[in-house]
Short mmCIF file of C-alpha atoms (C1' of nucleotides) in Angstrom, two decimals:
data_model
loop_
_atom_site.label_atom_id
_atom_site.label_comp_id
_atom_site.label_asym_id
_atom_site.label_seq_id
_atom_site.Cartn_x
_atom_site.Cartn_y
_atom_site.Cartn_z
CA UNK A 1 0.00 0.00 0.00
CA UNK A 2 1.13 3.16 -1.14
CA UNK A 3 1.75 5.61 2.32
CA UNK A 4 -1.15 8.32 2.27
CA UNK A 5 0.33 10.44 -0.31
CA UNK A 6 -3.29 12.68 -1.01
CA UNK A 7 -5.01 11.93 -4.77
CA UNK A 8 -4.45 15.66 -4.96
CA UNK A 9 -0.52 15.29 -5.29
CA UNK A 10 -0.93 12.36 -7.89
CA UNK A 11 -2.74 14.08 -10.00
CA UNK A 12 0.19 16.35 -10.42
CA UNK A 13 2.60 14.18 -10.81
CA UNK A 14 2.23 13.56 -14.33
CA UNK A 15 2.09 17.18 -15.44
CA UNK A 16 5.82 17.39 -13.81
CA UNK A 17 7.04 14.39 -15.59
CA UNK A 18 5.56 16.46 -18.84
CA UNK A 19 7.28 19.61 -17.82
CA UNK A 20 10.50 17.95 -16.88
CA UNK A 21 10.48 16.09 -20.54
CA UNK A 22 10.22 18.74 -22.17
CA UNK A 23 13.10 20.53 -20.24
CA UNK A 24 15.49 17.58 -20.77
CA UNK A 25 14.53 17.94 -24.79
CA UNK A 26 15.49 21.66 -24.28
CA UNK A 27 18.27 20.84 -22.91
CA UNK A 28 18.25 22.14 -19.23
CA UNK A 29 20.06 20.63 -16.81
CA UNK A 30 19.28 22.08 -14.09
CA UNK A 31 15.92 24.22 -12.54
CA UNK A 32 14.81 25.82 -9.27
CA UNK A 33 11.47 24.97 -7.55
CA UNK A 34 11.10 28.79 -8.44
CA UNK A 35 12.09 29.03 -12.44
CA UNK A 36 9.66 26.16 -12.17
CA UNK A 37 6.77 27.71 -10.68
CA UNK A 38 6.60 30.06 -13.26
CA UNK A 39 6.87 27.57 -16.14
CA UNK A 40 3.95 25.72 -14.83
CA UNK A 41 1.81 28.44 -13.00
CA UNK A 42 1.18 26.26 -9.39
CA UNK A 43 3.58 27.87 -6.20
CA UNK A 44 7.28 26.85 -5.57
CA UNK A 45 5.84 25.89 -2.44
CA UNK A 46 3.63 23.12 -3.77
CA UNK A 47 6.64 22.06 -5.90
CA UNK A 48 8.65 21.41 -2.81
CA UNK A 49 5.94 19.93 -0.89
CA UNK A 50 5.08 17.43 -3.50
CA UNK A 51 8.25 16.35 -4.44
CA UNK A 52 9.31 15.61 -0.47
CA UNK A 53 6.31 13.38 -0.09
CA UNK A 54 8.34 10.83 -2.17
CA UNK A 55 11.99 11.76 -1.33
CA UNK A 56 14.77 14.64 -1.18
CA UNK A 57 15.34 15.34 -4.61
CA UNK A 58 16.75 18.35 -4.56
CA UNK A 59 19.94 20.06 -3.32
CA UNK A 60 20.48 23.28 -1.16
CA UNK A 61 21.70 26.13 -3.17
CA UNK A 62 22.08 24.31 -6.34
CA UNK A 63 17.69 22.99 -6.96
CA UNK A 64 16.79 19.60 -8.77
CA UNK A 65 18.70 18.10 -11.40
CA UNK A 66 16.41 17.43 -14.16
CA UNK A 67 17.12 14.18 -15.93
CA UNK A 68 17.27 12.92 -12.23
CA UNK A 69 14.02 14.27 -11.30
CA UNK A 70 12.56 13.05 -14.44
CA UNK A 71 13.62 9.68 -13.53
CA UNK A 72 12.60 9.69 -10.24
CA UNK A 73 9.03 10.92 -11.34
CA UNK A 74 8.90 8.22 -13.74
CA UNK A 75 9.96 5.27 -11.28
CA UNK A 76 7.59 6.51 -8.71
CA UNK A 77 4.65 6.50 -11.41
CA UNK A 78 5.81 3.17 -12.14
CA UNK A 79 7.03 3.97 -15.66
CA UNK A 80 9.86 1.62 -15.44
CA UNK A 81 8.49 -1.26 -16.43
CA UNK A 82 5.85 -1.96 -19.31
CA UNK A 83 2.18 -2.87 -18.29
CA UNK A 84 0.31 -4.93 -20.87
CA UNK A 85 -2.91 -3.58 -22.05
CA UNK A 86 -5.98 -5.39 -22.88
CA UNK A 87 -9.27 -3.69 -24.28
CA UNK A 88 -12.47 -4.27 -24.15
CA UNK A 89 -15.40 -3.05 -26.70
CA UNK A 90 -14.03 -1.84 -30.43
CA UNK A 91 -16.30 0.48 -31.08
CA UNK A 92 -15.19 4.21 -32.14
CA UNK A 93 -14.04 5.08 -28.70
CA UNK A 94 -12.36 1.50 -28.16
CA UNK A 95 -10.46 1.60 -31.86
CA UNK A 96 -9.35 4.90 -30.48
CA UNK A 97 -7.79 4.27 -27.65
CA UNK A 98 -5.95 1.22 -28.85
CA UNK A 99 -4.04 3.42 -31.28
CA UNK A 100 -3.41 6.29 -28.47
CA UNK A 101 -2.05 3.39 -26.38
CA UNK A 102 0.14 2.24 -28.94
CA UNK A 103 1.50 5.54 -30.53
CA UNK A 104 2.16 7.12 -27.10
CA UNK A 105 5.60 6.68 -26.10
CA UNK A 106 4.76 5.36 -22.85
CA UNK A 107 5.29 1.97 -21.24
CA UNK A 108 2.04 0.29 -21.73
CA UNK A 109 1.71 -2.40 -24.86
CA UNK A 110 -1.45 -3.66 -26.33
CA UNK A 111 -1.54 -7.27 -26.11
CA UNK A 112 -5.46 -8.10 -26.95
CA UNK A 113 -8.84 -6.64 -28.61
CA UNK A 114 -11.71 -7.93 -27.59
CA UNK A 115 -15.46 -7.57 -29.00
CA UNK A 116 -18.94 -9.43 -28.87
CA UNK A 117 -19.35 -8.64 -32.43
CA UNK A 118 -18.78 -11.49 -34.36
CA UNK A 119 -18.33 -8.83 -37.71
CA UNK A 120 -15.29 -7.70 -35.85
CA UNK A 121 -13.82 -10.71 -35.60
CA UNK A 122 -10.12 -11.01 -37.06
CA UNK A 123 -10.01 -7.23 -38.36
CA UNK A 124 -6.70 -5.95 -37.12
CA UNK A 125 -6.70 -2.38 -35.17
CA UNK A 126 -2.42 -1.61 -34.86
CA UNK A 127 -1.78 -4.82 -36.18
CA UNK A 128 -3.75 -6.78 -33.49
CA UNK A 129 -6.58 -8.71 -34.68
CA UNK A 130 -9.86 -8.12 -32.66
CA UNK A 131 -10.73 -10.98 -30.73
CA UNK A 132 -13.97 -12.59 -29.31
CA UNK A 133 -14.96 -11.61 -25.51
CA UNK A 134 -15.26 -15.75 -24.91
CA UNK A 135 -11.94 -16.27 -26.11
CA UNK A 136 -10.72 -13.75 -23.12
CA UNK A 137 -10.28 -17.00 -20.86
CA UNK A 138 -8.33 -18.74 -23.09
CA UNK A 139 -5.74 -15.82 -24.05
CA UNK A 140 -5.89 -15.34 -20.59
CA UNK A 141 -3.90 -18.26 -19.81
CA UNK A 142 -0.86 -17.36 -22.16
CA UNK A 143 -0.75 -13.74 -21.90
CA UNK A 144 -0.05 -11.39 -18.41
CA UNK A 145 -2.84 -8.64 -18.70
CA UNK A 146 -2.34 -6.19 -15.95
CA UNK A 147 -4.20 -3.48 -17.51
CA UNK A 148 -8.00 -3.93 -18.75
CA UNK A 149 -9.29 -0.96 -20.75
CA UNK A 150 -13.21 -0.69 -20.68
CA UNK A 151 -15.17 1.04 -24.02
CA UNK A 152 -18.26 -0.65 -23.50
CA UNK A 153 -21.95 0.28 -23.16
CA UNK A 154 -22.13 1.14 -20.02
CA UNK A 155 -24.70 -2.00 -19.26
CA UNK A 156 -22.06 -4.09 -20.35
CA UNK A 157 -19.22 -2.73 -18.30
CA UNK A 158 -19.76 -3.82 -14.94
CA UNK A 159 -20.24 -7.58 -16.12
CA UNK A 160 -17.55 -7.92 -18.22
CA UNK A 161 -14.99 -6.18 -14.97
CA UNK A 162 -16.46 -8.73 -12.66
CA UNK A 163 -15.40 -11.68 -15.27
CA UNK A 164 -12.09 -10.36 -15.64
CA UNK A 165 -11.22 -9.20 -12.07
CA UNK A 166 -12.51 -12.91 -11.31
CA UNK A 167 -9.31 -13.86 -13.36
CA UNK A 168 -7.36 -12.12 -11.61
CA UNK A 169 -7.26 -8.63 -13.47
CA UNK A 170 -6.25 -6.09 -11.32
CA UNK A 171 -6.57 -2.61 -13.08
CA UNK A 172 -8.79 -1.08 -15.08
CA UNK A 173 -9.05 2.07 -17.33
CA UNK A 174 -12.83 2.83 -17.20
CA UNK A 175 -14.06 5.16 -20.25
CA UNK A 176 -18.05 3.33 -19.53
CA UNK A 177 -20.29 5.27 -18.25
CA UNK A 178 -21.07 3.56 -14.95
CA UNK A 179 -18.90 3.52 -11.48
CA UNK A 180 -17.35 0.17 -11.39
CA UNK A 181 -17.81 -1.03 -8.12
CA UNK A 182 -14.65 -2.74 -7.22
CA UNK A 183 -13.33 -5.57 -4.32
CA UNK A 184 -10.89 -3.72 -2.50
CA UNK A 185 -7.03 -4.22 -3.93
CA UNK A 186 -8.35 -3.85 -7.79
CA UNK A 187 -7.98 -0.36 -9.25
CA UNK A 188 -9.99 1.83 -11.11
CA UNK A 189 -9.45 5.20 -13.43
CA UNK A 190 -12.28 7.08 -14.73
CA UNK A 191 -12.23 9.09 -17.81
CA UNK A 192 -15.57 10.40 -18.26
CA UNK A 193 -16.15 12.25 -21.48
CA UNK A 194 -19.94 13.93 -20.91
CA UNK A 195 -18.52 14.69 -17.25
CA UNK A 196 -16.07 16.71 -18.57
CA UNK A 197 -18.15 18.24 -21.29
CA UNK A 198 -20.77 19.41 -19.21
CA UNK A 199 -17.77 21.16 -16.55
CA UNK A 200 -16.99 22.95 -20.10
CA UNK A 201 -20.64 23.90 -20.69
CA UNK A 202 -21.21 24.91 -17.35
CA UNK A 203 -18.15 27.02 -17.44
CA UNK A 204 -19.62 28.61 -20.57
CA UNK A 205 -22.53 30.16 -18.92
CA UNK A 206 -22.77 32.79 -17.26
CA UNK A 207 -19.92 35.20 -17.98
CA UNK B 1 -19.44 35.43 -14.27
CA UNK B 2 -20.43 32.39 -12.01
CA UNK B 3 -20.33 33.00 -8.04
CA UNK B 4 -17.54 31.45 -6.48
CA UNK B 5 -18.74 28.21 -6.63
CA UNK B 6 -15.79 25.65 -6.37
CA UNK B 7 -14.03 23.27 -8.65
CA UNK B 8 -14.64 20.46 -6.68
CA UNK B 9 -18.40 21.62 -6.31
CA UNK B 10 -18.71 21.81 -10.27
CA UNK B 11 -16.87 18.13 -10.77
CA UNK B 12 -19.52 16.07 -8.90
CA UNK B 13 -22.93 17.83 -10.64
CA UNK B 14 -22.53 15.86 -13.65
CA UNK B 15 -22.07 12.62 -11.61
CA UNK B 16 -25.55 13.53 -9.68
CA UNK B 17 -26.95 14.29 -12.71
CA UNK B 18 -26.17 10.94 -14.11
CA UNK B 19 -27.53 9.35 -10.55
CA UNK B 20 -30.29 11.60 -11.06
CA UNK B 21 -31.34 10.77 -14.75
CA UNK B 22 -30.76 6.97 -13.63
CA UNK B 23 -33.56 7.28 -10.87
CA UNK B 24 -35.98 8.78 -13.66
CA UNK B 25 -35.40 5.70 -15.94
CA UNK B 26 -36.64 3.74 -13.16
CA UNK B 27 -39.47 5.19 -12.12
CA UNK B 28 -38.52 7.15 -8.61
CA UNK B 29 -40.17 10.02 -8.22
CA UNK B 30 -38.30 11.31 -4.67
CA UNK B 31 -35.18 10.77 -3.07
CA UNK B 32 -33.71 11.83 0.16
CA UNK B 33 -30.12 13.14 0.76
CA UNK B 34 -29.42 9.62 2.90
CA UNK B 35 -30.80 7.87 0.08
CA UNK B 36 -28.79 9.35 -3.01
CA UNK B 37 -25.54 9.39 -0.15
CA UNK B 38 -25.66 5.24 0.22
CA UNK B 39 -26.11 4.59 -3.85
CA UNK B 40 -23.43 7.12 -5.03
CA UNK B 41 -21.21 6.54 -1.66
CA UNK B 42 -20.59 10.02 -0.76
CA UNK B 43 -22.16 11.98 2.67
CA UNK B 44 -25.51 13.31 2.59
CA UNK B 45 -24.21 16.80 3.96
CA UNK B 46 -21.98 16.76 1.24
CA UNK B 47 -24.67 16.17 -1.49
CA UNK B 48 -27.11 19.27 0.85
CA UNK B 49 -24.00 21.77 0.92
CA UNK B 50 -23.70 21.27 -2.95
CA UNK B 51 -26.98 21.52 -4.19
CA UNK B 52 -27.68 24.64 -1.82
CA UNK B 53 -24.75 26.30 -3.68
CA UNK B 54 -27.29 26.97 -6.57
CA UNK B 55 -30.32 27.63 -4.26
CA UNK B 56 -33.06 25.34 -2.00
CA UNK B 57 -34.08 22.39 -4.19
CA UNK B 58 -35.68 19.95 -1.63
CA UNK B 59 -38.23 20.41 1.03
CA UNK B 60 -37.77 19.35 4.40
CA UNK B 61 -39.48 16.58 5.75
CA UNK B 62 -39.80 15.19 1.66
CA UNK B 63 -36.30 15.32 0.01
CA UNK B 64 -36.03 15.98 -3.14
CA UNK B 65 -38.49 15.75 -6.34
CA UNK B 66 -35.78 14.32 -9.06
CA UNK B 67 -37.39 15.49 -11.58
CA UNK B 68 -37.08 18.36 -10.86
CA UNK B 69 -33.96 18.14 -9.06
CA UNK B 70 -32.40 16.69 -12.46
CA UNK B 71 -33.78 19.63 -14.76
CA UNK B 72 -32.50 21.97 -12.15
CA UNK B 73 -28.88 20.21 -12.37
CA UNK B 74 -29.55 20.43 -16.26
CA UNK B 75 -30.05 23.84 -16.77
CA UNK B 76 -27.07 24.95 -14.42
CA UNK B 77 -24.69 22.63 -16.35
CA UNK B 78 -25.68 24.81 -19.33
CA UNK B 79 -28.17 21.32 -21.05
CA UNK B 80 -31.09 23.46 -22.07
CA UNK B 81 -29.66 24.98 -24.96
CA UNK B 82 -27.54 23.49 -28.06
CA UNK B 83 -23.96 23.88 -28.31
CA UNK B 84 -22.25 24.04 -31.81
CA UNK B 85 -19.51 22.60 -31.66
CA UNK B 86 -16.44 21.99 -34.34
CA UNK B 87 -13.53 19.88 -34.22
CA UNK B 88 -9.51 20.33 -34.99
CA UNK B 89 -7.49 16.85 -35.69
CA UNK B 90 -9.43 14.11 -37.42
CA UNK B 91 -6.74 11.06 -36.54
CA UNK B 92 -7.84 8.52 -34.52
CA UNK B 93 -8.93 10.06 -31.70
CA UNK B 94 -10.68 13.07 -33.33
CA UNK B 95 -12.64 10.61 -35.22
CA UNK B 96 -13.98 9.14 -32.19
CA UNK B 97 -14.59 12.28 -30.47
CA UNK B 98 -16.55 13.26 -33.36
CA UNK B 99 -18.37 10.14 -33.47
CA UNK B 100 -18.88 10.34 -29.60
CA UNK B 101 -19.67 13.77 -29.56
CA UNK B 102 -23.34 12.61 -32.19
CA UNK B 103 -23.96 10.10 -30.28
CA UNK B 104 -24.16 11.11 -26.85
CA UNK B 105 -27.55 12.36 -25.63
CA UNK B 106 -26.11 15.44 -24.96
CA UNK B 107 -27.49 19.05 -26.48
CA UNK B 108 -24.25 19.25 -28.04
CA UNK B 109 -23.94 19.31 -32.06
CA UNK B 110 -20.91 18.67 -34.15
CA UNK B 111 -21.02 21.13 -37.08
CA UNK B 112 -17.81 21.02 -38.58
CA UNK B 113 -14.52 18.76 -39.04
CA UNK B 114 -11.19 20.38 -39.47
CA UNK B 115 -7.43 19.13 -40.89
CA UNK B 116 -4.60 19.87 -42.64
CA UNK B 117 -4.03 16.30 -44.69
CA UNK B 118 -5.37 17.01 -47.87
CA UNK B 119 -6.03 12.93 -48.40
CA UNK B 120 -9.07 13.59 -45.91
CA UNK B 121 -10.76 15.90 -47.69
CA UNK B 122 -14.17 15.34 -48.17
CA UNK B 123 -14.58 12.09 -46.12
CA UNK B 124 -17.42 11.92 -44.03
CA UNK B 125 -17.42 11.30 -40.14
CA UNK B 126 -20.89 11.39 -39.06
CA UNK B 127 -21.77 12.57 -42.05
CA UNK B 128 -20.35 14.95 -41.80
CA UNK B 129 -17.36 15.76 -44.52
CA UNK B 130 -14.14 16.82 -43.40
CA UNK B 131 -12.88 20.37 -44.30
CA UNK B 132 -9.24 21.87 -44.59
CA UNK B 133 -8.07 23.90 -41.62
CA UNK B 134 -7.68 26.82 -44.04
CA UNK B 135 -11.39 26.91 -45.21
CA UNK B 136 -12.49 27.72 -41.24
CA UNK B 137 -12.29 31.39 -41.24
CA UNK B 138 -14.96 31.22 -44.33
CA UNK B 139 -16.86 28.54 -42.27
CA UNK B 140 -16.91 30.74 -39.12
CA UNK B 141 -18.78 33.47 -41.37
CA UNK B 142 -21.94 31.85 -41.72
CA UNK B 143 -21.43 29.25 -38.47
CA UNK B 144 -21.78 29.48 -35.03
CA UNK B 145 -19.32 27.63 -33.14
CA UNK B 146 -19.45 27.50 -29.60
CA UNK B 147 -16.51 24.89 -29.00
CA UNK B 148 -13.79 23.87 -30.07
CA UNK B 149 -12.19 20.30 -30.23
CA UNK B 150 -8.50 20.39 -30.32
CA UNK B 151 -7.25 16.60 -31.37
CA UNK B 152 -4.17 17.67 -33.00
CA UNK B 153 -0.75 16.90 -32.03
CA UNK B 154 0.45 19.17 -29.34
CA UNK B 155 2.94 21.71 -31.45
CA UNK B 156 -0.25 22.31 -33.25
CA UNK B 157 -2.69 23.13 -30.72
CA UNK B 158 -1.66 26.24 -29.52
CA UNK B 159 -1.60 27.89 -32.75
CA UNK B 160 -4.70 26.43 -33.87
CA UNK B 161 -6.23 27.66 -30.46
CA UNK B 162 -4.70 31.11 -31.00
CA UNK B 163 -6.11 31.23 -34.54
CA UNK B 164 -9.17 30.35 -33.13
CA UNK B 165 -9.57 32.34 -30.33
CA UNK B 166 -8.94 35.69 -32.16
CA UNK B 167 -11.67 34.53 -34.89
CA UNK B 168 -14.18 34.69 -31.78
CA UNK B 169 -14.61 31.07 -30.20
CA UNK B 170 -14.35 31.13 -26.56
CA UNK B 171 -14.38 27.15 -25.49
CA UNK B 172 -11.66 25.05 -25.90
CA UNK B 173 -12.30 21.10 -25.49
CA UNK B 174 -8.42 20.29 -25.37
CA UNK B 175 -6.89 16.84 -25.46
CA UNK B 176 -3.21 17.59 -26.88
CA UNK B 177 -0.42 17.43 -24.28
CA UNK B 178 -0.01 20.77 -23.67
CA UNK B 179 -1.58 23.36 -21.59
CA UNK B 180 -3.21 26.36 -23.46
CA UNK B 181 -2.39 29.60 -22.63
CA UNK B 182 -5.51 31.84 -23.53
CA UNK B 183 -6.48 35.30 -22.07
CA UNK B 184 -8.88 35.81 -19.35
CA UNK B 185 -12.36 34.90 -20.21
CA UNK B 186 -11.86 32.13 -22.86
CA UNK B 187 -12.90 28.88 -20.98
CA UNK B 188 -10.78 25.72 -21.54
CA UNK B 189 -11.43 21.91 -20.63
CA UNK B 190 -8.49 19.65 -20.63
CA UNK B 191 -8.25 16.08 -21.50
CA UNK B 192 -5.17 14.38 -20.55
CA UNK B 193 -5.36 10.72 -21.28
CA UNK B 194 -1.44 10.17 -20.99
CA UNK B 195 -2.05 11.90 -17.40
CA UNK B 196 -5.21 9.61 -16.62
CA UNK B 197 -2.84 6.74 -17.62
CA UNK B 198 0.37 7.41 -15.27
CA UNK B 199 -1.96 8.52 -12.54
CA UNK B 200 -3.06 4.36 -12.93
CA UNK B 201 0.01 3.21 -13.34
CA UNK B 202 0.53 4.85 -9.93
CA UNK B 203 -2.26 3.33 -7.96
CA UNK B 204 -1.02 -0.15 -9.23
CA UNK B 205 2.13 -0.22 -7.96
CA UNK B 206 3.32 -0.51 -4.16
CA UNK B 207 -0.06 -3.08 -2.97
"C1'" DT C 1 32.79 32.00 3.15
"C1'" DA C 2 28.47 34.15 1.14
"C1'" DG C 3 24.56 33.26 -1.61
"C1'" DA C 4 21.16 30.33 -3.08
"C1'" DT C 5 17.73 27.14 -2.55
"C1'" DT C 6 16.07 23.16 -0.50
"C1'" DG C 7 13.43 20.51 3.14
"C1'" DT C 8 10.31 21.13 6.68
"C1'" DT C 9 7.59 23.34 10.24
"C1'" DA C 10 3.99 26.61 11.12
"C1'" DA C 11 0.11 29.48 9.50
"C1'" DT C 12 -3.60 30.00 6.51
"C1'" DC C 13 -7.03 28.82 3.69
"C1'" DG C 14 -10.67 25.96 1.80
"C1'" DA C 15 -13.42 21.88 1.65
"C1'" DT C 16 -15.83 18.31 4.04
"C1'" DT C 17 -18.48 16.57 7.75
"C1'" DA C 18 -21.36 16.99 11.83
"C1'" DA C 19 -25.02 18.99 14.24
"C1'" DC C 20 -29.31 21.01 14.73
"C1'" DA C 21 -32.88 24.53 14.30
"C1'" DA C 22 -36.27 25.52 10.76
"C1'" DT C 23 -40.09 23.80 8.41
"C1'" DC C 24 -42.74 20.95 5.44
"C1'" DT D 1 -49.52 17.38 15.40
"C1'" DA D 2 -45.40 14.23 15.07
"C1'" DG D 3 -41.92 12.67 12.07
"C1'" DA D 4 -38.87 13.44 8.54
"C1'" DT D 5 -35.57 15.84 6.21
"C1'" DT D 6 -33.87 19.99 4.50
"C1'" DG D 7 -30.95 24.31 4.73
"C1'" DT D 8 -27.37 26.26 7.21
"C1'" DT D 9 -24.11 27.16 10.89
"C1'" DA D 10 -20.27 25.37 13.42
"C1'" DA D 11 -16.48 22.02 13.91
"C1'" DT D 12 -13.16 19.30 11.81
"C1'" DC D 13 -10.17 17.90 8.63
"C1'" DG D 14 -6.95 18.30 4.84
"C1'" DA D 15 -4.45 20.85 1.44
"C1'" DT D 16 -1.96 24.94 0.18
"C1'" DT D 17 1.02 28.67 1.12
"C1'" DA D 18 4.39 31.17 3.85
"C1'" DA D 19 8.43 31.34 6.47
"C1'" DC D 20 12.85 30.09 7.74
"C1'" DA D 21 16.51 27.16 9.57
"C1'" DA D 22 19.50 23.74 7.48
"C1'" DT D 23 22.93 23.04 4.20
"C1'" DC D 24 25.04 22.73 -0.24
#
DNA sequence: TAGATTGTTAATCGATTAACAATC
DNA sequence: TAGATTGTTAATCGATTAACAATC
């Protein structure tokens, strides 16, 4: 079990691993909780706070080396070792997302397609052939699948994580639009699309 | 411009709208705080101090009628009037988006499809037929567009946005890995799937 | 050494939860 | 009226910011 480290602090993680990158491709070696502050727009503060929930990084005087930071930021998002992706429901969204997991230059590799539609069958999305849903069990037993990405109808979600988490499938990347209800120990991201359309509308109004 | 109602507020209306629109599918006509705090697993005060940010909805000694509750939640999310909205990027993702963004029962429209690849010209994503980037500014004469879709790759987006934003569109629905810069006043939503991603990687490491 | 900047403690601010009087 | 449940104030909790001693 991760320590508490607040969701609040995770969240930002990420953006400082982007940041960071895109020092290192400019170049910079090294950068101050303060030049950094400004890049990104949060306080040095914050900065310093975050970072020393997970470790010293820094250096009096002299403030973070960047490729080191970087790395640090990457090993503590667990970046350091590749996470095999399995997805669930070809649709638009689905066929989507299996090419954004593939192009992105991130650790995660998809290793399986799966549909209920037999039309799908065999029709290769970034040169993986879909699969059907009953031949999950099967692959299953041949291929490690620690991630299980959900682009479903949202009826069909919650069924088809139960199945797999009965498996043993531990971690899911939920686009449905449903909460998964989850045993304790399995984990669960939300990306909801209308959710985050309708904060945009409602920031629309009014002004 | 909207009171100071909080971020954190304006995250969780869409997810009691959902609750909400849920309970009118099957058939309830009232619910109490308690009630709606054991399905969606969050404290009744916490659902009371929310909804009384936007005025008195319930009635003591009743609840609340979701009905009405729901329309209420509607019209402050900004869901009683049509949105126009036009897209930048048709690769894989924008071509989900854009399929997405039809399908969902959502008051939100897609009007036009923007790129630079000449080979796309003319094909039709939900029917509707994709456009070059430079034909906008004629498009924008005779078109309403009250968002904008930014699927492009991220040394594109800010430009594009730029472009955009001096033309007169003042929404920005932005999934390319960077954070947009606009003036005061111009309202942006952000995306980040590569962020959603690491924050999961996170959560599955360390248990 | 002097200057810079971190790591960390303390102060502030904001969000969540608890409690209860108002009222349907 | 009695019971239920809101709306709202007060208490608690957590997150952010400020300050500064430690130290490179």
């Amino acid at each position: 079990m991760n320590k508490g480290i607040s969701k609040a602090v995770i969240r930002r993680m990420p953006r400082y691993y982007r940041y960071l990158g895109e020092l290192i491709e400019n170049g910079v070696e090294r950068i101050s909780s303060n030049e950094l502050s400004e890049m990104m727009q949060v306080t040095a503060s914050q900065i310093r706070q975050d970072l020393n929930n997970f470790g010293g990084f820094g250096q009096q005087g002299y403030g973070y080396n960047v490729k080191f930071l970087y790395d640090e930021i990457g090993r503590i998002l667990g970046l350091t070792e590749i996470h095999n992706v399995a997805l669930f429901g070809v649709g638009n969204l689905g066929h989507a997302i299996a090419n954004y997991v593939s192009f992105e230059k991130l650790p995660f590799k998809m290793i399986g397609l799966f549909d209920v539609d037999p039309k799908k069958k065999g029709i290769r999305v970034s040169e993986i052939p879909i699969m059907m849903l009953d031949e999950f069990e099967e692959f299953y037993k041949t291929n490690r699948v620690d991630i299980a990405v959900l682009t479903l109808p949202k009826d069909a979600a919650m069924p088809v994580a139960e199945r797999l988490a009965n498996l043993g499938v531990r971690a899911f990347w939920n686009f449905a639009h449903v909460d998964l209800v989850m045993p304790k120990g399995i984990v669960v991201e939300n990306v909801h699309l209308s959710e985050s359309l309708m904060q945009l509308s409602y920031n629309m109004t009014g002004r």
